[in-house]
């Protein structure tokens, strides 16, 4: 069994703000990340899958994964304001934890249409919002 990881870059902006809480509570909870005008991140995204080798000597067709990631993640989220342009984040705070879960969920939903067999299986989404803040999602 081989684990394959591909790396992608994704720029987007967000503001950490819980709609059910007041302004002061939000400021206390999220600090500078609650700035009303938001801020951007150059997210580094690592997508890992695993499986046995196929006849081509590969565990995964990287071009097929790239197409899936482009359609499911990079195009809908790239250079977007996550709060106002992604329906889920009108209700849910777009922390990078939640963003990673949304990416994982979308990949999982479409995975079988691109990789119909038992392998390769989606294993993990790893998302870094900065060099020091890194989150991993392996199931929802
Ligand atoms: Ni942030």
CSV table of N, CA and C and ligand atoms in Angstrom, one decimal, residues 14 33 39 41 129, ligand 1:
chain,number,residue,atom,x,y,z
A,14,UNK,N,-10.9,35.5,5.1
A,14,UNK,CA,-12.0,35.2,6.0
A,14,UNK,C,-12.0,36.1,7.2
A,33,UNK,N,-8.3,38.2,14.6
A,33,UNK,CA,-9.0,37.5,13.5
A,33,UNK,C,-10.4,37.9,13.3
A,39,UNK,N,-9.2,39.2,6.7
A,39,UNK,CA,-7.8,39.1,6.3
A,39,UNK,C,-7.6,37.8,5.4
A,41,UNK,N,-5.3,34.5,3.7
A,41,UNK,CA,-4.3,33.5,3.9
A,41,UNK,C,-3.9,32.9,2.6
A,129,UNK,N,-2.7,27.2,7.5
A,129,UNK,CA,-3.0,28.6,7.2
A,129,UNK,C,-1.8,29.5,7.4
B,1,LIG,NI1,-7.2,33.9,9.6
